[in-house]
Short mmCIF file of C-alpha atoms in Angstrom, two decimals:
data_model
loop_
_atom_site.label_atom_id
_atom_site.label_comp_id
_atom_site.label_asym_id
_atom_site.label_seq_id
_atom_site.Cartn_x
_atom_site.Cartn_y
_atom_site.Cartn_z
CA ALA O 20 -21.50 -19.60 -2.34
CA ALA O 21 -18.50 -21.95 -1.33
CA SER O 22 -18.34 -23.81 2.24
CA TYR O 23 -16.39 -23.16 5.21
CA THR O 24 -15.26 -26.17 7.41
CA ASP O 25 -14.42 -23.77 10.21
CA SER O 26 -16.90 -22.38 12.70
CA SER O 27 -15.61 -18.81 13.66
CA ASP O 28 -17.10 -16.98 16.34
CA ASP O 29 -19.88 -14.62 15.21
CA GLU O 30 -18.15 -11.27 17.03
CA THR O 31 -19.95 -8.27 17.00
CA SER O 32 -19.53 -6.08 14.33
CA PRO O 33 -17.51 -2.89 15.22
CA ARG O 34 -20.50 -1.17 13.31
CA ASP O 35 -23.02 -2.75 15.70
CA LYS O 36 -21.01 -1.30 19.30
CA GLN O 37 -21.16 1.89 21.44
CA GLN O 38 -17.88 2.98 22.15
CA LYS O 39 -16.26 6.44 23.87
CA ASN O 40 -13.02 7.14 24.17
CA SER O 41 -11.75 8.54 27.53
CA LYS O 42 -12.59 12.09 26.77
CA GLY O 43 -16.36 10.87 25.70
CA SER O 44 -16.25 11.01 21.66
CA SER O 45 -17.56 8.60 19.61
CA ASP O 46 -16.57 10.02 16.95
CA PHE O 47 -15.13 6.94 15.48
CA CYS O 48 -15.20 3.13 14.62
CA VAL O 49 -12.50 0.39 15.92
CA LYS O 50 -12.71 -3.20 16.80
CA ASN O 51 -12.31 -2.55 20.50
CA ILE O 52 -12.07 0.84 21.97
CA LYS O 53 -9.76 -0.97 25.07
CA GLN O 54 -6.61 -2.11 23.03
CA ALA O 55 -5.32 1.30 22.54
CA GLU O 56 -2.43 1.27 25.19
CA PHE O 57 -1.57 -1.57 23.58
CA GLY O 58 -1.39 0.37 20.04
CA ARG O 59 0.05 3.53 21.41
CA ARG O 60 2.93 1.51 22.40
CA GLU O 61 3.41 0.03 18.96
CA ILE O 62 3.41 3.53 17.72
CA GLU O 63 5.82 5.19 20.31
CA ILE O 64 8.21 1.98 19.34
CA ALA O 65 7.59 2.90 15.79
CA GLU O 66 8.75 6.13 16.33
CA GLN O 67 11.91 5.41 17.44
CA GLU O 68 13.18 4.20 14.49
CA MET O 69 11.76 6.31 12.06
CA PRO O 70 13.59 9.35 12.83
CA ALA O 71 13.18 11.25 9.54
CA LEU O 72 9.62 11.48 10.25
CA MET O 73 9.91 12.87 13.24
CA ALA O 74 12.43 15.24 12.54
CA LEU O 75 9.78 16.89 10.04
CA ARG O 76 7.24 16.77 12.48
CA LYS O 77 9.81 19.02 15.46
CA ARG O 78 11.04 21.04 12.01
CA ALA O 79 7.93 22.15 10.80
CA GLN O 80 5.19 22.15 13.89
CA GLY O 81 6.19 25.60 14.65
CA GLU O 82 5.16 27.20 11.92
CA LYS O 83 1.57 24.83 11.42
CA PRO O 84 2.38 24.92 7.67
CA LEU O 85 -1.27 22.71 7.63
CA ALA O 86 -3.32 25.07 9.97
CA GLY O 87 -6.62 25.24 8.02
CA ALA O 88 -6.28 22.11 6.35
CA LYS O 89 -9.18 19.70 6.41
CA ILE O 90 -7.39 15.99 5.50
CA VAL O 91 -9.58 12.89 4.76
CA GLY O 92 -7.63 9.97 4.25
CA CYS O 93 -7.71 6.34 3.41
CA THR O 94 -4.22 4.44 3.44
CA HIS O 95 -2.98 1.17 5.59
CA ILE O 96 -3.80 1.67 9.25
CA THR O 97 0.02 0.58 11.28
CA ALA O 98 2.08 2.24 13.46
CA GLN O 99 4.53 3.43 10.85
CA THR O 100 0.93 5.07 9.13
CA ALA O 101 -0.41 6.20 12.78
CA VAL O 102 2.87 8.28 13.22
CA LEU O 103 2.39 10.08 10.03
CA MET O 104 -1.23 11.00 10.90
CA GLU O 105 0.11 12.47 13.66
CA THR O 106 2.81 14.58 12.36
CA LEU O 107 -0.11 15.44 10.66
CA GLY O 108 -1.66 16.86 13.15
CA ALA O 109 1.50 18.41 14.59
CA LEU O 110 1.54 20.55 11.28
CA GLY O 111 -2.50 22.18 12.05
CA ALA O 112 -4.69 19.65 10.05
CA GLN O 113 -7.50 18.32 10.93
CA CYS O 114 -8.07 14.54 9.66
CA ARG O 115 -10.29 11.81 9.32
CA TRP O 116 -9.42 8.30 8.19
CA ALA O 117 -10.49 4.97 6.77
CA ALA O 118 -8.08 2.10 5.82
CA CYS O 119 -7.66 1.36 2.16
CA ASN O 120 -7.52 -2.80 2.71
CA ILE O 121 -10.01 -4.75 4.66
CA TYR O 122 -6.98 -6.92 6.03
CA SER O 123 -4.11 -4.57 6.65
CA THR O 124 -5.19 -2.54 9.78
CA LEU O 125 -3.92 -2.76 13.21
CA ASN O 126 -6.86 -2.94 15.66
CA GLU O 127 -4.60 -1.72 18.45
CA VAL O 128 -3.21 0.94 16.61
CA ALA O 129 -6.76 2.25 14.88
CA ALA O 130 -7.58 2.10 18.69
CA ALA O 131 -4.78 4.12 19.91
CA LEU O 132 -5.30 7.47 17.21
CA ALA O 133 -9.39 6.66 17.49
CA GLU O 134 -8.09 7.12 22.14
CA SER O 135 -5.97 10.54 20.91
CA GLY O 136 -8.88 12.12 19.34
CA PHE O 137 -8.34 10.92 15.52
CA PRO O 138 -11.85 10.30 13.99
CA VAL O 139 -10.69 6.31 12.63
CA PHE O 140 -12.76 4.02 10.70
CA ALA O 141 -11.63 1.08 10.54
CA TRP O 142 -10.73 -2.70 11.75
CA LYS O 143 -9.12 -5.70 10.61
CA GLY O 144 -11.23 -8.21 8.46
CA GLU O 145 -14.12 -5.42 7.11
CA SER O 146 -16.38 -6.85 4.69
CA GLU O 147 -16.96 -5.20 1.59
CA ASP O 148 -19.65 -3.00 3.01
CA ASP O 149 -17.79 -2.14 5.80
CA PHE O 150 -14.71 -0.90 3.61
CA TRP O 151 -17.40 1.24 1.74
CA TRP O 152 -19.68 2.35 5.08
CA CYS O 153 -16.17 3.59 6.27
CA ILE O 154 -15.18 5.75 3.81
CA ASP O 155 -17.98 7.51 3.92
CA ARG O 156 -17.69 7.85 7.27
CA CYS O 157 -14.68 9.92 7.22
CA VAL O 158 -16.48 12.30 4.39
CA ASN O 159 -19.82 12.62 4.96
CA VAL O 160 -20.13 14.62 8.28
CA GLU O 161 -22.29 17.34 9.05
CA GLY O 162 -20.46 20.84 9.74
CA TRP O 163 -17.23 19.18 8.52
CA GLN O 164 -16.30 19.80 4.57
CA PRO O 165 -12.38 18.26 3.46
CA ASN O 166 -10.12 20.47 1.80
CA MET O 167 -7.62 18.30 0.63
CA ILE O 168 -7.52 14.26 0.38
CA LEU O 169 -4.47 11.82 0.74
CA ASP O 170 -5.17 8.72 -1.13
CA ASP O 171 -3.83 5.05 -1.33
CA GLY O 172 -5.27 3.14 -4.00
CA GLY O 173 -7.95 5.58 -5.72
CA ASP O 174 -10.76 4.55 -3.35
CA LEU O 175 -11.41 7.22 -1.26
CA THR O 176 -10.94 9.98 -4.74
CA HIS O 177 -13.62 7.81 -6.63
CA TRP O 178 -16.26 7.63 -3.54
CA ILE O 179 -16.58 11.43 -3.62
CA TYR O 180 -16.64 11.42 -6.81
CA LYS O 181 -19.04 9.35 -6.82
CA LYS O 182 -21.38 10.29 -4.02
CA TYR O 183 -20.11 13.55 -3.07
CA PRO O 184 -19.42 15.53 -6.37
CA ASN O 185 -19.87 18.94 -5.32
CA MET O 186 -16.97 18.60 -2.35
CA PHE O 187 -14.51 19.07 -5.21
CA LYS O 188 -15.54 22.59 -4.72
CA LYS O 189 -13.67 22.96 -2.32
CA ILE O 190 -10.71 20.13 -2.35
CA LYS O 191 -7.46 22.33 -3.54
CA GLY O 192 -5.92 18.98 -4.40
CA ILE O 193 -5.39 15.18 -3.89
CA VAL O 194 -2.42 13.32 -2.95
CA GLU O 195 -2.14 9.53 -4.07
CA GLU O 196 0.72 7.16 -3.61
CA SER O 197 -0.39 3.68 -5.07
CA VAL O 198 0.15 2.31 -8.85
CA THR O 199 -3.40 1.78 -8.73
CA GLY O 200 -4.43 5.19 -7.80
CA VAL O 201 -2.32 7.41 -9.66
CA HIS O 202 -3.34 5.31 -12.89
CA ARG O 203 -6.34 6.29 -12.03
CA LEU O 204 -5.38 10.08 -11.76
CA TYR O 205 -4.17 9.62 -14.62
CA GLN O 206 -7.27 7.95 -16.74
CA LEU O 207 -9.46 10.65 -14.97
CA SER O 208 -7.07 13.54 -16.86
CA LYS O 209 -6.98 12.23 -19.41
CA ALA O 210 -10.68 12.09 -19.90
CA GLY O 211 -10.96 15.67 -18.85
CA LYS O 212 -12.78 14.56 -15.75
CA LEU O 213 -9.87 16.02 -12.82
CA CYS O 214 -11.10 18.46 -11.17
CA VAL O 215 -8.12 19.40 -8.61
CA PRO O 216 -4.35 19.18 -9.02
CA ALA O 217 -2.79 15.80 -7.51
CA MET O 218 0.39 14.61 -6.75
CA ASN O 219 1.48 11.31 -7.72
CA VAL O 220 4.02 10.09 -4.84
CA ASN O 221 4.32 6.66 -6.44
CA ASP O 222 6.96 7.67 -8.90
CA SER O 223 9.60 9.31 -7.00
CA VAL O 224 12.54 7.23 -7.05
CA THR O 225 12.23 6.80 -2.84
CA LYS O 226 9.06 5.35 -3.39
CA GLN O 227 9.64 2.82 -6.15
CA LYS O 228 13.54 1.70 -4.90
CA PHE O 229 12.45 1.83 -1.06
CA ASP O 230 8.39 0.81 -1.01
CA ASN O 231 8.75 -1.08 -4.10
CA LEU O 232 11.90 -2.81 -4.55
CA TYR O 233 13.19 -3.41 -0.69
CA CYS O 234 10.47 -3.21 1.47
CA CYS O 235 8.62 -6.16 -0.86
CA ARG O 236 12.10 -8.12 -0.98
CA GLU O 237 11.69 -8.09 2.81
CA SER O 238 8.55 -8.63 2.98
CA ILE O 239 7.45 -11.12 0.76
CA LEU O 240 8.90 -13.98 2.48
CA ASP O 241 7.07 -13.34 6.21
CA GLY O 242 4.35 -13.26 4.04
CA CYS O 243 4.28 -16.07 2.74
CA PRO O 244 3.53 -18.11 6.06
CA GLY O 245 5.61 -21.44 5.99
CA LEU O 246 8.02 -20.35 3.86
CA SER O 247 10.56 -18.53 5.55
CA VAL O 248 9.55 -20.24 9.43
CA PRO O 249 8.23 -23.43 9.16
CA SER O 250 6.93 -23.26 12.29
CA LYS O 251 4.42 -20.66 11.56
CA LEU O 252 2.10 -22.64 9.97
CA PRO O 253 3.11 -26.67 10.29
CA MET O 254 0.12 -28.04 7.63
CA ALA O 255 2.31 -26.32 4.96
CA GLU O 256 5.49 -26.63 5.34
CA TRP O 257 8.18 -25.28 2.58
CA MET O 258 11.34 -25.31 1.78
CA LEU O 259 11.98 -22.61 -0.47
CA GLY O 260 15.40 -24.60 -1.73
CA GLY O 261 14.45 -26.17 -5.11
CA SER O 262 10.99 -25.05 -5.22
CA ARG O 263 9.37 -23.69 -8.69
CA ALA O 264 8.59 -20.47 -7.56
CA LEU O 265 6.26 -18.14 -10.26
CA GLY O 266 7.02 -14.61 -9.74
CA ASP O 267 4.51 -13.26 -11.86
CA SER O 268 4.92 -10.03 -13.21
CA LEU O 269 3.06 -9.62 -16.10
CA LEU O 270 1.92 -6.08 -16.22
CA LEU O 271 1.40 -3.14 -18.32
CA ARG O 272 4.41 -0.56 -18.08
CA ALA O 273 1.90 2.23 -17.46
CA LEU O 274 -0.21 0.30 -14.96
CA LEU O 275 2.85 -0.80 -12.87
CA PRO O 276 7.01 -0.33 -12.55
CA PRO O 277 8.22 -3.26 -11.79
CA GLN O 278 10.43 -2.78 -8.43
CA VAL O 279 7.67 -5.16 -6.73
CA GLY O 280 8.22 -8.11 -9.12
CA LYS O 281 11.88 -7.40 -8.83
CA GLY O 282 11.75 -7.45 -5.03
CA CYS O 283 10.36 -10.46 -5.34
CA CYS O 284 12.01 -12.31 -7.43
CA ALA O 285 15.17 -11.35 -6.24
CA ALA O 286 14.39 -12.68 -2.01
CA LEU O 287 13.09 -15.85 -4.10
CA LYS O 288 15.63 -16.39 -5.85
CA ALA O 289 18.50 -15.69 -2.94
CA MET O 290 16.68 -18.56 -0.97
CA GLY O 291 17.55 -21.08 -3.78
CA SER O 292 14.28 -20.98 -5.84
CA ILE O 293 14.03 -21.68 -9.43
CA VAL O 294 12.15 -18.55 -10.39
CA TYR O 295 9.91 -17.83 -13.40
CA VAL O 296 8.86 -14.35 -14.74
CA THR O 297 5.99 -13.77 -17.21
CA GLU O 298 6.50 -10.16 -18.53
CA ILE O 299 5.32 -7.83 -21.14
CA ASP O 300 7.22 -5.41 -21.85
CA PRO O 301 10.73 -6.59 -23.73
CA ILE O 302 13.00 -4.32 -21.62
CA CYS O 303 11.52 -5.36 -18.42
CA ALA O 304 11.83 -9.14 -20.26
CA LEU O 305 15.57 -8.61 -21.14
CA GLN O 306 16.16 -7.45 -17.86
CA ALA O 307 14.83 -10.11 -16.32
CA CYS O 308 16.29 -12.68 -18.79
CA MET O 309 20.07 -11.02 -18.02
CA ASP O 310 19.25 -11.50 -14.11
CA GLY O 311 18.90 -15.04 -14.57
CA PHE O 312 15.04 -15.44 -14.49
CA ARG O 313 13.79 -17.92 -16.86
CA LEU O 314 10.84 -16.04 -19.20
CA VAL O 315 8.04 -17.77 -19.93
CA LYS O 316 4.32 -17.78 -20.56
CA LEU O 317 2.16 -18.53 -17.37
CA ASN O 318 0.03 -21.40 -19.27
CA GLU O 319 3.79 -23.48 -20.43
CA VAL O 320 4.37 -23.52 -16.49
CA ILE O 321 1.11 -23.48 -14.55
CA ARG O 322 0.96 -27.24 -13.89
CA GLN O 323 4.18 -27.17 -12.39
CA VAL O 324 4.91 -24.29 -10.06
CA ASP O 325 4.76 -24.52 -6.09
CA ILE O 326 4.06 -20.80 -5.59
CA VAL O 327 2.24 -18.04 -7.79
CA ILE O 328 2.60 -14.61 -6.66
CA THR O 329 0.65 -11.58 -8.44
CA CYS O 330 2.15 -8.17 -8.51
CA THR O 331 0.94 -6.58 -11.59
CA GLY O 332 -1.84 -3.87 -10.80
CA ASN O 333 -3.84 -5.69 -13.68
CA LYS O 334 -6.81 -7.46 -13.53
CA ASN O 335 -7.72 -10.99 -14.60
CA VAL O 336 -3.61 -12.48 -14.61
CA VAL O 337 -4.77 -15.91 -13.00
CA THR O 338 -8.42 -16.81 -13.99
CA ARG O 339 -10.19 -19.61 -13.02
CA GLU O 340 -8.72 -22.08 -15.33
CA HIS O 341 -5.29 -21.32 -14.07
CA LEU O 342 -6.68 -21.89 -10.94
CA ASP O 343 -7.97 -25.66 -12.28
CA ARG O 344 -4.90 -26.66 -13.35
CA MET O 345 -2.41 -26.33 -10.47
CA LYS O 346 -0.80 -28.48 -8.42
CA ASN O 347 -1.77 -29.83 -5.30
CA SER O 348 -0.97 -27.33 -2.52
CA CYS O 349 0.49 -24.20 -5.07
CA ILE O 350 0.45 -21.55 -3.04
CA VAL O 351 -1.45 -18.42 -4.38
CA CYS O 352 -0.89 -14.40 -3.43
CA ASN O 353 -0.56 -11.47 -4.76
CA MET O 354 1.24 -8.64 -4.17
CA GLY O 355 -0.36 -5.52 -5.62
CA HIS O 356 -2.93 -3.28 -4.13
CA SER O 357 -6.18 -4.40 -5.57
CA ASN O 358 -7.99 -7.54 -5.15
CA THR O 359 -8.37 -8.36 -9.30
CA GLU O 360 -5.29 -10.15 -10.83
CA ILE O 361 -6.27 -13.35 -8.91
CA ASP O 362 -10.07 -14.37 -10.14
CA VAL O 363 -10.89 -15.43 -6.54
CA ALA O 364 -14.48 -14.91 -7.69
CA SER O 365 -14.70 -17.95 -9.43
CA LEU O 366 -13.49 -19.77 -6.41
CA ARG O 367 -16.80 -18.58 -4.83
CA THR O 368 -19.14 -21.92 -6.20
CA PRO O 369 -20.65 -25.36 -4.42
CA GLU O 370 -18.11 -27.78 -5.99
CA LEU O 371 -15.19 -26.18 -4.34
CA THR O 372 -14.94 -26.18 -0.40
CA TRP O 373 -13.00 -23.23 1.89
CA GLU O 374 -10.94 -24.73 4.69
CA ARG O 375 -9.95 -21.43 6.67
CA VAL O 376 -6.39 -22.84 8.18
CA ARG O 377 -5.79 -19.90 10.42
CA SER O 378 -5.97 -16.06 9.37
CA GLN O 379 -5.73 -14.85 5.97
CA VAL O 380 -4.39 -18.32 4.84
CA ASP O 381 -7.22 -20.28 3.37
CA HIS O 382 -7.20 -23.90 1.52
CA VAL O 383 -9.67 -24.54 -1.83
CA ILE O 384 -10.55 -27.93 -1.97
CA TRP O 385 -11.51 -29.58 -5.30
CA PRO O 386 -13.92 -32.18 -5.79
CA ASP O 387 -11.12 -34.86 -6.30
CA GLY O 388 -8.73 -33.57 -3.33
CA LYS O 389 -6.15 -31.21 -5.20
CA ARG O 390 -6.30 -27.75 -2.96
CA ILE O 391 -4.46 -24.93 -3.41
CA VAL O 392 -3.33 -22.43 -0.69
CA LEU O 393 -4.63 -18.97 -1.33
CA LEU O 394 -3.14 -15.94 0.94
CA ALA O 395 -5.40 -12.32 2.20
CA GLU O 396 -8.34 -14.16 -0.14
CA GLY O 397 -6.60 -12.18 -3.07
CA ARG O 398 -5.47 -9.41 -1.34
CA LEU O 399 -2.47 -7.12 -1.30
CA LEU O 400 -0.11 -10.09 0.87
CA ASN O 401 2.83 -8.30 2.84
CA LEU O 402 0.41 -5.79 4.50
CA SER O 403 -2.31 -8.41 5.17
CA CYS O 404 0.08 -11.53 6.36
CA SER O 405 3.34 -10.00 7.97
CA THR O 406 4.94 -7.35 9.04
CA VAL O 407 7.00 -4.55 6.98
CA PRO O 408 10.80 -3.43 8.34
CA THR O 409 10.09 -0.24 9.91
CA PHE O 410 12.85 1.65 8.68
CA VAL O 411 11.91 0.74 4.91
CA LEU O 412 8.69 2.08 6.02
CA SER O 413 10.20 4.85 7.63
CA ILE O 414 11.68 6.03 4.58
CA THR O 415 7.96 5.31 2.24
CA ALA O 416 6.04 7.31 5.38
CA THR O 417 8.93 10.06 5.02
CA THR O 418 7.96 9.60 0.97
CA GLN O 419 4.71 9.54 3.05
CA ALA O 420 6.64 12.76 4.29
CA SER O 421 6.60 13.80 0.71
CA ARG O 422 2.89 13.41 0.97
CA ALA O 423 2.66 15.57 3.75
CA LEU O 424 5.13 18.33 2.10
CA ALA O 425 2.85 17.50 -1.20
CA LEU O 426 -0.20 17.85 0.94
CA ILE O 427 1.28 21.30 2.16
CA GLU O 428 3.12 22.23 -1.15
CA LEU O 429 -1.07 21.69 -2.79
CA TYR O 430 -2.91 23.50 0.25
CA ASN O 431 -0.68 26.89 0.36
CA ALA O 432 0.14 27.27 -3.27
CA PRO O 433 -1.30 30.04 -4.79
CA GLU O 434 -3.81 29.80 -6.75
CA GLY O 435 -3.26 28.95 -11.04
CA ARG O 436 0.33 27.28 -10.00
CA TYR O 437 -1.58 23.99 -10.08
CA LYS O 438 -3.80 23.40 -12.95
CA GLN O 439 -6.10 20.11 -13.25
CA ASP O 440 -3.80 17.59 -13.78
CA VAL O 441 -1.58 15.20 -12.72
CA TYR O 442 2.25 16.04 -11.29
CA LEU O 443 4.95 14.24 -10.29
CA LEU O 444 7.20 14.74 -6.90
CA PRO O 445 9.91 17.58 -7.54
CA LYS O 446 13.20 15.65 -7.51
CA LYS O 447 13.88 18.24 -5.08
CA MET O 448 11.44 16.56 -2.65
CA ASP O 449 12.72 13.44 -3.49
CA GLU O 450 16.46 14.14 -2.32
CA TYR O 451 15.36 16.00 0.94
CA VAL O 452 13.46 13.27 1.96
CA ALA O 453 16.74 10.86 0.93
CA SER O 454 18.95 13.14 3.04
CA LEU O 455 16.83 12.73 6.23
CA HIS O 456 17.48 8.84 6.71
CA LEU O 457 21.69 8.98 5.90
CA PRO O 458 22.13 9.71 9.66
CA THR O 459 20.90 6.43 11.02
CA PHE O 460 24.28 5.25 8.59
CA ASP O 461 26.42 7.65 10.02
CA ALA O 462 26.68 8.52 6.05
CA HIS O 463 28.23 11.78 4.95
CA LEU O 464 27.91 12.87 1.96
CA THR O 465 30.42 14.74 -0.53
CA GLU O 466 30.06 18.60 -1.58
CA LEU O 467 30.77 20.16 -5.03
CA THR O 468 33.71 22.58 -4.80
CA ASP O 469 32.25 25.99 -6.85
CA GLU O 470 33.96 24.81 -9.72
CA GLN O 471 32.70 21.13 -10.03
CA ALA O 472 29.48 22.66 -9.69
CA LYS O 473 30.04 25.34 -12.62
CA TYR O 474 31.62 22.56 -14.58
CA LEU O 475 28.16 20.05 -14.30
CA GLY O 476 25.71 23.00 -14.36
CA LEU O 477 24.16 21.88 -11.56
CA ASN O 478 23.36 23.63 -8.18
CA LYS O 479 25.56 22.66 -4.90
CA ASN O 480 22.40 22.17 -2.89
CA GLY O 481 20.71 20.14 -5.84
CA PRO O 482 18.93 18.62 -7.33
CA PHE O 483 20.75 16.51 -8.70
CA LYS O 484 19.30 14.68 -10.78
CA PRO O 485 16.68 15.77 -13.37
CA ASN O 486 12.93 15.23 -12.94
CA TYR O 487 12.84 12.11 -15.56
CA TYR O 488 15.62 10.19 -13.71
CA ARG O 489 14.26 7.15 -12.13
CA CYS O 490 16.91 4.69 -11.75
#
């Protein structure tokens, strides 16, 4: 076990605290319920920046299309996703919620949700045991049986399959947003083990472009402390101009569409970095070359780069051998959902010293004095070390509203409409998500004439692109 040179306060675990909200309920576990008022202000601010999701809530809450739905969810718990959760509640659903990442929870937002009556089990800095305990507290409740799953990463679905497989007899469907979770669903489907229909929200165009490309392009710089604003971390002040940043998108095309890598590389290049890209897909590789990036193998440049960013959805992309060969003060971080891309476990050995510099920033020090700067312990960077632009998350939260629409569709679908398989979000729904945001830009769509629509063979109201369109 690697040693730490800091002496962090040994605070009481939320699991050991007895907390109640103002209504006397204790069916939650958060860091501090007294932070609820602060969290409520953050949610209210997010609501002002998310007009599309609020419009969807206003249009549908009278119909209560999710009345009777019992949704168990596992997502990032931020102010923006809180707006989604409360929208589901307004549409008639009962919800129980856990976090899909041990570092991305905003404690004050979790407290606000718990105060308003949501059974939320999440806090920033959970241990691995805490993580699974929180999921279990959401699922294993006497007198409450979920009939819908809303997942981000597949851990909730995995836990129910592992511990409570009989629950699937009453579950009508799964809605999954992440690359990792969708990949797991396709594996289950291929093996004939998928028990219920599942909706793949991840591969919708709005999700791919706005969450994976634009959102990551915005948040990657803010997530690397000392890069965009040097005063954030004086002991690691970096200048991006001239630095050799490795945007590592070594990926299996079936696992991770390359939008995350494209967004990260574009941001670093715009700041003047020399960006290298690793790639296994020849089409994506050619795109990188045409965009002016140098295509390399990781071993060829590992000694020279100042920053290593993984975004693959794969495992063991950066191994202990790579980490040993990195230059002093190299920044290492991950933009993928899971913590499998960087072999962090191999660094927890007696000869290496871990020094906690600040929250989510560790220096890992070798015996000869060399150190690397590891961010978020190799977990998802942008929601662990930074915030994400609210308007971008409005679009993905409305893609999450597309999640809500997907939940409504699966929940209300006649028996037999959806088989035990994975379905893509309908293009019509994708276009609807985009249209909800256009008024924010005072944008005005052109309408086809009857003659033009007939010539193109389209309905005047869409969908305007085929389901396979992903550009």
